[in-house]
PDB file of C-alpha atoms and ligand atoms in Angstrom:
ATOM      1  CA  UNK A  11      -2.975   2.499   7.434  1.00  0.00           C
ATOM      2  CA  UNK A  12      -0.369   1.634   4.361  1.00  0.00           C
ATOM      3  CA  UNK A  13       2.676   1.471   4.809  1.00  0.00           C
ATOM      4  CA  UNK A  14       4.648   3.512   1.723  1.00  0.00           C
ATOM      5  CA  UNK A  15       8.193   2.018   0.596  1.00  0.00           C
ATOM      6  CA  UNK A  16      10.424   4.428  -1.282  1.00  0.00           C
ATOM      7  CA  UNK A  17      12.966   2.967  -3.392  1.00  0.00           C
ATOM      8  CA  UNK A  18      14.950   3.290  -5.926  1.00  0.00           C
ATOM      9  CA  UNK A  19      14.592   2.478  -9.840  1.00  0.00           C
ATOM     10  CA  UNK A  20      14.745  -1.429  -9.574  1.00  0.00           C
ATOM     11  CA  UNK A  21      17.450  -2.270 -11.922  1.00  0.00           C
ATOM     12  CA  UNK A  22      20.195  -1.042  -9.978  1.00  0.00           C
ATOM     13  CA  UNK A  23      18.962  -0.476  -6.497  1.00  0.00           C
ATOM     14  CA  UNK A  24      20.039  -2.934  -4.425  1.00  0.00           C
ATOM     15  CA  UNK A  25      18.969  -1.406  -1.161  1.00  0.00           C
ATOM     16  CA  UNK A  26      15.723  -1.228  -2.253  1.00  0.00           C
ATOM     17  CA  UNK A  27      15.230  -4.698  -3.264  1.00  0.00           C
ATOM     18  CA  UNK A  28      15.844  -6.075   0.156  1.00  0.00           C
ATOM     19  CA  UNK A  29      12.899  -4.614   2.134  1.00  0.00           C
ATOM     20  CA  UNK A  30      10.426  -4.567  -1.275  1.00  0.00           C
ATOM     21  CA  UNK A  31      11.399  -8.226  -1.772  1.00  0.00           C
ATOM     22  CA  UNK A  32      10.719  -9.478   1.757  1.00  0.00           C
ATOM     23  CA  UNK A  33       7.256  -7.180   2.010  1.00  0.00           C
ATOM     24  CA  UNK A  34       6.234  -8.753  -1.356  1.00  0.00           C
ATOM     25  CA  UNK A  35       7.009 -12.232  -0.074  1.00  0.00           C
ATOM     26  CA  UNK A  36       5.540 -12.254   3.224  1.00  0.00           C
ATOM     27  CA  UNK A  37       2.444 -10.457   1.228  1.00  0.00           C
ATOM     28  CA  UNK A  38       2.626  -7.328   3.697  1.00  0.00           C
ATOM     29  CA  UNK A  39       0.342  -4.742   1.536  1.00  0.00           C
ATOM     30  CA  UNK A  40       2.295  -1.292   0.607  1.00  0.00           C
ATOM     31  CA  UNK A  41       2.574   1.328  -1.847  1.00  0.00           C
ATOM     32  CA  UNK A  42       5.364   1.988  -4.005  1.00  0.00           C
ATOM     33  CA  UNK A  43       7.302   5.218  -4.882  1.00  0.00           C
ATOM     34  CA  UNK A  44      10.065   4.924  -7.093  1.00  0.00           C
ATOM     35  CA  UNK A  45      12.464   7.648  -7.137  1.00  0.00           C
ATOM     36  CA  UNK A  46      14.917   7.276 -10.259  1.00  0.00           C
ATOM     37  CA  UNK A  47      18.416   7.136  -9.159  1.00  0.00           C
ATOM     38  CA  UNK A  48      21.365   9.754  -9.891  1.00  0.00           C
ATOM     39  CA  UNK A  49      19.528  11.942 -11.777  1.00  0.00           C
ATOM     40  CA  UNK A  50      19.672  15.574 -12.223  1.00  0.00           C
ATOM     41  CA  UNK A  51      17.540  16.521  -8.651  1.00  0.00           C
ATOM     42  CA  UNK A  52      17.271  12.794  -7.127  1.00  0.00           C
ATOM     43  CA  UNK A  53      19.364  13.449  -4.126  1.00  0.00           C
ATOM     44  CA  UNK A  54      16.570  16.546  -3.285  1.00  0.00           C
ATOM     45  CA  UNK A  55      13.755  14.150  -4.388  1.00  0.00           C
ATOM     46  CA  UNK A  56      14.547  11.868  -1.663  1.00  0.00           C
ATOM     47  CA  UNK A  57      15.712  14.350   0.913  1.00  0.00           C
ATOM     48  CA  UNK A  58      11.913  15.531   0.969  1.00  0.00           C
ATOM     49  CA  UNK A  59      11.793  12.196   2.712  1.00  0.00           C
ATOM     50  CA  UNK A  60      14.526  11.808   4.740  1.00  0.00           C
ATOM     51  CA  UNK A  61      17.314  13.999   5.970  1.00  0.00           C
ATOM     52  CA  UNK A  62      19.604  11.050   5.801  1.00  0.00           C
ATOM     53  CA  UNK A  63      19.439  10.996   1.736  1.00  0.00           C
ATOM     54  CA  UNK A  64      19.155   7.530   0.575  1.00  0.00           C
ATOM     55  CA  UNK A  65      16.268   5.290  -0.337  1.00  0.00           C
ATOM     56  CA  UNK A  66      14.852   2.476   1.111  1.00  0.00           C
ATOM     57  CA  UNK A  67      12.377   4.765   3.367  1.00  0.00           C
ATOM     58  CA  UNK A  68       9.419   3.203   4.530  1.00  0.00           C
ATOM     59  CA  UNK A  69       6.627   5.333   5.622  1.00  0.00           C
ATOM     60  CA  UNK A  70       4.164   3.956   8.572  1.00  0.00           C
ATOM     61  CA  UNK A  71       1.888   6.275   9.593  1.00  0.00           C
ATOM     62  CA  UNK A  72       3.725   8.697  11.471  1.00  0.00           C
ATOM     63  CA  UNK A  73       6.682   7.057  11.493  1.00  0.00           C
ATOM     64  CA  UNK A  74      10.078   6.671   9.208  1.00  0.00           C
ATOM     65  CA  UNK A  75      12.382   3.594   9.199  1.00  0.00           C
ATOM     66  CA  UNK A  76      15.248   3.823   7.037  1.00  0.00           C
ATOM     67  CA  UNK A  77      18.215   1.778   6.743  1.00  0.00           C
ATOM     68  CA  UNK A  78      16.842  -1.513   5.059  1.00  0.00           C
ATOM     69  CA  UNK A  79      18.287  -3.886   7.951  1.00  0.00           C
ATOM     70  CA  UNK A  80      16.672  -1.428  10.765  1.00  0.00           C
ATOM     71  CA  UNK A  81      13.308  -1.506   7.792  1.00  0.00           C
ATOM     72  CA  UNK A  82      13.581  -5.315   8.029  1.00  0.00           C
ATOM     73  CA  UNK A  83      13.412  -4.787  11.575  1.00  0.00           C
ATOM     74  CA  UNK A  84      10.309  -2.519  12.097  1.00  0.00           C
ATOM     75  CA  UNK A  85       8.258  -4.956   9.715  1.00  0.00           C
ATOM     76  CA  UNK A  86       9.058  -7.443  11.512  1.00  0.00           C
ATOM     77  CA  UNK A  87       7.694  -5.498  14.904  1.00  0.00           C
ATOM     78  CA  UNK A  88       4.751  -4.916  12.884  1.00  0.00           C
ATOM     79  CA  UNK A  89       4.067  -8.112  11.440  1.00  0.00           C
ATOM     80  CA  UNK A  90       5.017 -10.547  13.733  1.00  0.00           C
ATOM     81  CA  UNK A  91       2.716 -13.557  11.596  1.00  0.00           C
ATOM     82  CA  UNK A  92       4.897 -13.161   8.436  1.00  0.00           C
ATOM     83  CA  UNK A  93       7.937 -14.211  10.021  1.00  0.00           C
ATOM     84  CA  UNK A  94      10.866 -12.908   8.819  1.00  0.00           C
ATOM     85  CA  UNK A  95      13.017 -13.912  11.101  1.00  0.00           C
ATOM     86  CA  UNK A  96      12.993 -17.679  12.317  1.00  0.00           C
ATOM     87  CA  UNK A  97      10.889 -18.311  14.950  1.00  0.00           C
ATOM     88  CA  UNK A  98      13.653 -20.409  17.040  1.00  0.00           C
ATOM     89  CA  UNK A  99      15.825 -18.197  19.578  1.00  0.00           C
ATOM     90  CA  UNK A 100      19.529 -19.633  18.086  1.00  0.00           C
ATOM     91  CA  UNK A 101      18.129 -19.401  14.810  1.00  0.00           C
ATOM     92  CA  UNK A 102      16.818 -15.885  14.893  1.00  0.00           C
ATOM     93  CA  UNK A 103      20.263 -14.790  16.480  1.00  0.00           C
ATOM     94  CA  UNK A 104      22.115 -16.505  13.501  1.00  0.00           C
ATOM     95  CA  UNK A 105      19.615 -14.769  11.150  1.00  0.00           C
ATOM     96  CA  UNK A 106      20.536 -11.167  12.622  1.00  0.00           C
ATOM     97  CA  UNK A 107      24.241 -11.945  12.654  1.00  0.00           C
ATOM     98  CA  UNK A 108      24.505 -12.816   8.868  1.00  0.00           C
ATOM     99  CA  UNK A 109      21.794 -10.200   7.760  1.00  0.00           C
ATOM    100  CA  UNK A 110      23.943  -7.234   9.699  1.00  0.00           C
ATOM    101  CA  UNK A 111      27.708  -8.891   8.160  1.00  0.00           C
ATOM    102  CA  UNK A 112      25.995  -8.486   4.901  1.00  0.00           C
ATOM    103  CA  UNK A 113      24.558  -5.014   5.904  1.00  0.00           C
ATOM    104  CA  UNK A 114      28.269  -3.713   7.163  1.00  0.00           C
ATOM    105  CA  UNK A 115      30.185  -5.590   4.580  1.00  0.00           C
ATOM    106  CA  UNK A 116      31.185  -7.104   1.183  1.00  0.00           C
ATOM    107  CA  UNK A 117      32.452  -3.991   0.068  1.00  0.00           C
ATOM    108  CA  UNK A 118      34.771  -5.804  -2.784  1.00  0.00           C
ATOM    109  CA  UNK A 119      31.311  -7.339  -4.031  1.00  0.00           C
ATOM    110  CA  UNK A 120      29.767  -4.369  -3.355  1.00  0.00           C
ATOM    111  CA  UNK A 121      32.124  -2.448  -5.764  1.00  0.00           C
ATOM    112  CA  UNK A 122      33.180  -4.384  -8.448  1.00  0.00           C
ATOM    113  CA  UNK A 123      29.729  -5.998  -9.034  1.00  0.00           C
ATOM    114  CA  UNK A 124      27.167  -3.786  -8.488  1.00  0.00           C
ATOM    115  CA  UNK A 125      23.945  -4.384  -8.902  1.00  0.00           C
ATOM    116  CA  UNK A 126      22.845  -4.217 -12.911  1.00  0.00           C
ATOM    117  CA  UNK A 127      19.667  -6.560 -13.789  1.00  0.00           C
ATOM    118  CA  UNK A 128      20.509  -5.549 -17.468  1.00  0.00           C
ATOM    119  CA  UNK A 129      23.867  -6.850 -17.395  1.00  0.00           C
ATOM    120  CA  UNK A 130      23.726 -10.306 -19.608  1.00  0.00           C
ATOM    121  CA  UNK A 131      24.904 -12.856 -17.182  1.00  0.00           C
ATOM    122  CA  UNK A 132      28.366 -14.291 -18.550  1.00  0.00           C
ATOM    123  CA  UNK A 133      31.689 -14.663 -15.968  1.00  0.00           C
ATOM    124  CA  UNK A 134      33.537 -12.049 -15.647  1.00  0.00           C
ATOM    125  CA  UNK A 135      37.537 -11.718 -14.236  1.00  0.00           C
ATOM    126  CA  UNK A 136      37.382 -10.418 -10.953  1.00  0.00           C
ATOM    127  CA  UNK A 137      40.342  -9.723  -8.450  1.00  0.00           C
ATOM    128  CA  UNK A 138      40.523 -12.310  -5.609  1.00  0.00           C
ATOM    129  CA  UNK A 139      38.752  -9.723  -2.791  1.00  0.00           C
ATOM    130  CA  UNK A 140      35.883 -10.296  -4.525  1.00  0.00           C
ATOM    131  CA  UNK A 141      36.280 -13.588  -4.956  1.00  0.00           C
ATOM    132  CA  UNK A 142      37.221 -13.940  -1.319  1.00  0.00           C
ATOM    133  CA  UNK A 143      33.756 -12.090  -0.793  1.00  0.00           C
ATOM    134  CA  UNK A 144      32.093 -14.651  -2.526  1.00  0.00           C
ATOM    135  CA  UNK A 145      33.759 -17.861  -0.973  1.00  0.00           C
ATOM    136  CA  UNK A 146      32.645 -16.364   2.527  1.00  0.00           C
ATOM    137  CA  UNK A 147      29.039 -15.814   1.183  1.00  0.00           C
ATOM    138  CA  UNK A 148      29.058 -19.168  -0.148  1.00  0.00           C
ATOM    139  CA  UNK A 149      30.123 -20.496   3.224  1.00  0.00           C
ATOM    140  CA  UNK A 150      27.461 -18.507   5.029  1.00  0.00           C
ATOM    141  CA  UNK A 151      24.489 -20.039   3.043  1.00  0.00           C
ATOM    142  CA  UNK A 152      26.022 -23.654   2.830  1.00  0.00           C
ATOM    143  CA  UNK A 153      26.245 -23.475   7.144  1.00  0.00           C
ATOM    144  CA  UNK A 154      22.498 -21.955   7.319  1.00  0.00           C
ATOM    145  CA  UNK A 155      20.986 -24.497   4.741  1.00  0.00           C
ATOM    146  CA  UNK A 156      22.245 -27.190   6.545  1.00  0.00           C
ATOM    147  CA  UNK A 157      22.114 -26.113  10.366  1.00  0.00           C
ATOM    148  CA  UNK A 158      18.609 -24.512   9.755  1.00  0.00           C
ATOM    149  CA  UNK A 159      17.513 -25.791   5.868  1.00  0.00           C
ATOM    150  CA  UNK A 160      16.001 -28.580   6.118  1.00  0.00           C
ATOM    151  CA  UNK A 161      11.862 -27.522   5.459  1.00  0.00           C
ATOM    152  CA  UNK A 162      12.381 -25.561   2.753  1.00  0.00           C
ATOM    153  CA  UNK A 163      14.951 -24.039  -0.310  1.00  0.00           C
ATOM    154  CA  UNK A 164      15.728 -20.645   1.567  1.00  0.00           C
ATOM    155  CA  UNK A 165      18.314 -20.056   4.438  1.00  0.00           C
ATOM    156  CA  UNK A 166      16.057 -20.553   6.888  1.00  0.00           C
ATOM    157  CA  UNK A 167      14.048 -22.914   5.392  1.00  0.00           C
ATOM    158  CA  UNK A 168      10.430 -23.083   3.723  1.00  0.00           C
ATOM    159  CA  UNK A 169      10.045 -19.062   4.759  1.00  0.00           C
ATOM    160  CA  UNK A 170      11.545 -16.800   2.733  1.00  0.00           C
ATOM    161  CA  UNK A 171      12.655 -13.872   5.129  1.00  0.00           C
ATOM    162  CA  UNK A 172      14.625 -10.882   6.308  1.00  0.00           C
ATOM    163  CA  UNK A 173      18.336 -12.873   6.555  1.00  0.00           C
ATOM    164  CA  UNK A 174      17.084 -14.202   2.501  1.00  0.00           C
ATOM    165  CA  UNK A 175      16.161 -10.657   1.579  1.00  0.00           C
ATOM    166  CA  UNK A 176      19.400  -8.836   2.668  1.00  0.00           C
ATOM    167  CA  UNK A 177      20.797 -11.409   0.340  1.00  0.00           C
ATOM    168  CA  UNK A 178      18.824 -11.096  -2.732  1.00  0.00           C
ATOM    169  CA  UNK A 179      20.699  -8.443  -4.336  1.00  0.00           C
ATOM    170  CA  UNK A 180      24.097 -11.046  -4.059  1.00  0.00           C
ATOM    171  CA  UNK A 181      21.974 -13.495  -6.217  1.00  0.00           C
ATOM    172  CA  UNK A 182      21.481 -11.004  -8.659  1.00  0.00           C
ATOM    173  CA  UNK A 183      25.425 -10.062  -8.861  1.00  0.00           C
ATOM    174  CA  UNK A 184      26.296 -13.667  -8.559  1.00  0.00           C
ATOM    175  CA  UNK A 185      23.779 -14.230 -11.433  1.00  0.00           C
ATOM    176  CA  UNK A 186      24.569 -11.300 -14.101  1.00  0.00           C
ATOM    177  CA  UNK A 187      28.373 -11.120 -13.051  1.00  0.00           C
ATOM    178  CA  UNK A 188      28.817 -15.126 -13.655  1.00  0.00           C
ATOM    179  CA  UNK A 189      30.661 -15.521 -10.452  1.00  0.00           C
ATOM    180  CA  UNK A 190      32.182 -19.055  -9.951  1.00  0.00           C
ATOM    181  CA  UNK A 191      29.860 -20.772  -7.469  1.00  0.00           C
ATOM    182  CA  UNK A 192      28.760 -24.143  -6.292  1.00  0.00           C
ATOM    183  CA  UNK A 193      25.858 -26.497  -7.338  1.00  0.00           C
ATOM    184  CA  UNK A 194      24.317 -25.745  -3.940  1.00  0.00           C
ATOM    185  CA  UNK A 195      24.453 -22.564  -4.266  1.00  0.00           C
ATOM    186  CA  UNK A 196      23.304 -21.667  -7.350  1.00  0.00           C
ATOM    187  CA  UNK A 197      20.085 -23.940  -6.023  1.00  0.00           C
ATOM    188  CA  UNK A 198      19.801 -21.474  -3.267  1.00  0.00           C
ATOM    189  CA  UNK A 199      19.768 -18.859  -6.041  1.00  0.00           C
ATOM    190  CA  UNK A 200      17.379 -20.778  -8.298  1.00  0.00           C
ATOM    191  CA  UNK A 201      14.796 -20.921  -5.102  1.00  0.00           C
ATOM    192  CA  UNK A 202      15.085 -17.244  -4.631  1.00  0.00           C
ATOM    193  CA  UNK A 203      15.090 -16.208  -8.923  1.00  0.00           C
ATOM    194  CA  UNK A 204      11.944 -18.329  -8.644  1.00  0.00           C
ATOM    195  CA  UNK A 205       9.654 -16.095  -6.283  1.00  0.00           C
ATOM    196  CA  UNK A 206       7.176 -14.337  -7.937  1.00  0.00           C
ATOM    197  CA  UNK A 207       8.291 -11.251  -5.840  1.00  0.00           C
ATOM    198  CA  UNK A 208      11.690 -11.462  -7.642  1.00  0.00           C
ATOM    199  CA  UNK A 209       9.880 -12.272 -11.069  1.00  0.00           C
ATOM    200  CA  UNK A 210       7.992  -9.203 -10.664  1.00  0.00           C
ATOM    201  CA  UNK A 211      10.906  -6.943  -9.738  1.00  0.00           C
ATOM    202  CA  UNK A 212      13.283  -8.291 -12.737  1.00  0.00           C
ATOM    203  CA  UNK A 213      10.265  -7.272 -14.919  1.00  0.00           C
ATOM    204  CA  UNK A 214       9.581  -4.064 -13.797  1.00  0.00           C
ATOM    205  CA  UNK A 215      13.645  -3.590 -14.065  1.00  0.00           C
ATOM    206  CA  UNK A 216      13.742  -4.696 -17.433  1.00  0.00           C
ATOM    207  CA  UNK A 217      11.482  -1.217 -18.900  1.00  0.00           C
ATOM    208  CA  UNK A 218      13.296   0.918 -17.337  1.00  0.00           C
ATOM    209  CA  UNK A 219      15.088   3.329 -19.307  1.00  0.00           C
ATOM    210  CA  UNK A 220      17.200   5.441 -16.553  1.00  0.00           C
ATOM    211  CA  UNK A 221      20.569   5.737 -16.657  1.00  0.00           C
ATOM    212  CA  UNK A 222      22.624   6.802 -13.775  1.00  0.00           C
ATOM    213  CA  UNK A 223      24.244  10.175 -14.696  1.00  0.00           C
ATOM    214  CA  UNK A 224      26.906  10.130 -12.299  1.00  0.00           C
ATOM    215  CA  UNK A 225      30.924   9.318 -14.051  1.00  0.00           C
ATOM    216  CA  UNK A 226      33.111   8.266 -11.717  1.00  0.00           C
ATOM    217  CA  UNK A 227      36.109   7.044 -13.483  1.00  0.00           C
ATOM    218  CA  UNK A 228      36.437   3.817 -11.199  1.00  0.00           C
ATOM    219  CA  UNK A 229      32.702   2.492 -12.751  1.00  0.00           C
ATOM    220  CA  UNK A 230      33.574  -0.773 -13.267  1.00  0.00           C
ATOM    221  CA  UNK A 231      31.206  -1.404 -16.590  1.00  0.00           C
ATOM    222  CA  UNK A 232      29.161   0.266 -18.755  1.00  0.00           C
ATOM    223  CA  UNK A 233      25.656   1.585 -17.659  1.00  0.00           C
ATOM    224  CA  UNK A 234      22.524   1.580 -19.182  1.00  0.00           C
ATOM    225  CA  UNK A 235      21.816  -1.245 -21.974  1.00  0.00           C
ATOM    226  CA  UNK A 236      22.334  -2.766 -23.884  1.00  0.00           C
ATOM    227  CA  UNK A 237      25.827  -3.478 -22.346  1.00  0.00           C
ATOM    228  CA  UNK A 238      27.842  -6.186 -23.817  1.00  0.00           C
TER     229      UNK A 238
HETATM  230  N1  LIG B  24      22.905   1.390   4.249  1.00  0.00           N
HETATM  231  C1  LIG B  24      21.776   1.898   3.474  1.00  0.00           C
HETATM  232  C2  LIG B  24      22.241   2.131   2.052  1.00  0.00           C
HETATM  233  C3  LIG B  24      21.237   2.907   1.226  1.00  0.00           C
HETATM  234  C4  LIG B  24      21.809   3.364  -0.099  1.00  0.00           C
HETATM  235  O1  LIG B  24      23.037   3.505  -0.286  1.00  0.00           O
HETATM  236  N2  LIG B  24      20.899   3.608  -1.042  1.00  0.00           N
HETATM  237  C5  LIG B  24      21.284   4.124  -2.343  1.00  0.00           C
HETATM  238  C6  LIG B  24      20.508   3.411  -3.447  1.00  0.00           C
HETATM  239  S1  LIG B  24      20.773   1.673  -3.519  1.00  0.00           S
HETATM  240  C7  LIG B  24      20.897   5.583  -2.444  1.00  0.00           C
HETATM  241  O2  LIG B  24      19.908   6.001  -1.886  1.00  0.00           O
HETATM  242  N3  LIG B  24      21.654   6.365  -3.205  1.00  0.00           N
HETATM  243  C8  LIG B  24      21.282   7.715  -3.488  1.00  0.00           C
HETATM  244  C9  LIG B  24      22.372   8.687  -3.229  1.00  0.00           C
HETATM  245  O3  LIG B  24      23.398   8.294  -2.617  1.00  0.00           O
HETATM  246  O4  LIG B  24      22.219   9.824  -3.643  1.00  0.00           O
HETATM  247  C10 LIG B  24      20.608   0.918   3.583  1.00  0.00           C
HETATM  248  O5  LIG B  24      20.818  -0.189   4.074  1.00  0.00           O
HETATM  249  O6  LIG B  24      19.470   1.247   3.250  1.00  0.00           O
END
């Protein structure tokens, strides 16, 4: 049977991205439903799906997974051949430990650069918690690239999977927030801007026209485009 995804509009749900990026990778067949974000009615349009409110939801049959980490999870129960997490035991346990730090954490990240694919990319000031984010996320993918990089461009190697897709929307705030990062890492980001998954997801991002509703005084930037 399908499998259904719910998810947010795609330019600024970051959520979203991570389990739609690693089914479209791993070529795991599903069908989309976009719910636009912070809209009059959006929070009942998704609670028709879930009691707990938010989007990712994926829909299997009978069954709901929600939570994109405990999504990541269920596909991989379900689809053991696409791999997305390494095969090797020390690996795999590495894999879980970064994807669930990024999962619980970042919040400074999370905050001051959320996720905007409209944004143009151009560096930005931010305060040094975010920049203390973003020296410990550099760390994390320099260790896994070379402990367990060596076949291929992503974390893991030549597979792009679950640990790579709870980090996809960082690439995108690294990328449109300018964030000062290494040569390595900004290959790591080049290898994961380059999937056609991601290519696909950026496009779709790019027509649409939503703009969150919501005003909370703290918003960091302007919403919807163009922004300068
Ligand atoms: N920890 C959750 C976070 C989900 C989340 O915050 N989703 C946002 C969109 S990116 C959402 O549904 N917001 C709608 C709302 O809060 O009304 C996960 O990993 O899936």
């Amino acid at each position: 049977m399908a499998l259904t995804l719910i998810i947010g509009n795609k330019n600024y749900s970051s959520w979203s991205l991570r389990p739609w990026i690693a089914m479209k990778a791993a070529a795991i067949p599903f069908k989309e439903m976009l719910i636009p974000l912070y809209l009059a009615g959006s929070g009942e349009e998704i609670l028709k799906h879930s009691p707990a409110g938010k989007v990712p939801i994926l829909i299997d049959g009978d069954e709901r997974a929600w939570e994109s980490l405990a999504i990541l999870e269920h596909l991989a129960d379900r689809f053991p051949d696409a791999n997305l997490w390494p095969s090797d035991r020390r690996a795999r346990s590495h894999a879980r430990s970064i994807s669930a730090e990024m999962h619980a954490g970042f919040m400074p990240l999370r905050q001051h650069c959320t996720m905007n694919l409209w944004l143009p990319p151009k560096p930005r000031p931010m305060p040094q918690e975010v920049l203390d984010n973003v020296a410990r996320i550099e760390a994390v993918w320099a260790d896994c690239r070379a402990r367990f990089g060596q076949t291929g461009p992503f974390l893991f190697g030549a597979t792009f999977g679950a640990a790579d897709a709870m980090y996809a929307p960082v690439v995108a705030r690294f990328h449109n927030y300018g964030l000062p990062v290494s040569g390595e890492t900004h290959a790591y980001m080049d290898a994961v801007m380059a999937l056609p998954a991601w290519r696909e997801w950026y496009d779709a991002a790019m027509k649409e026209t939503w703009i969150m509703q919501n005003n909370e005084p703290d918003w960091p930037l302007v919403r919807g485009k163009p922004v300068a």
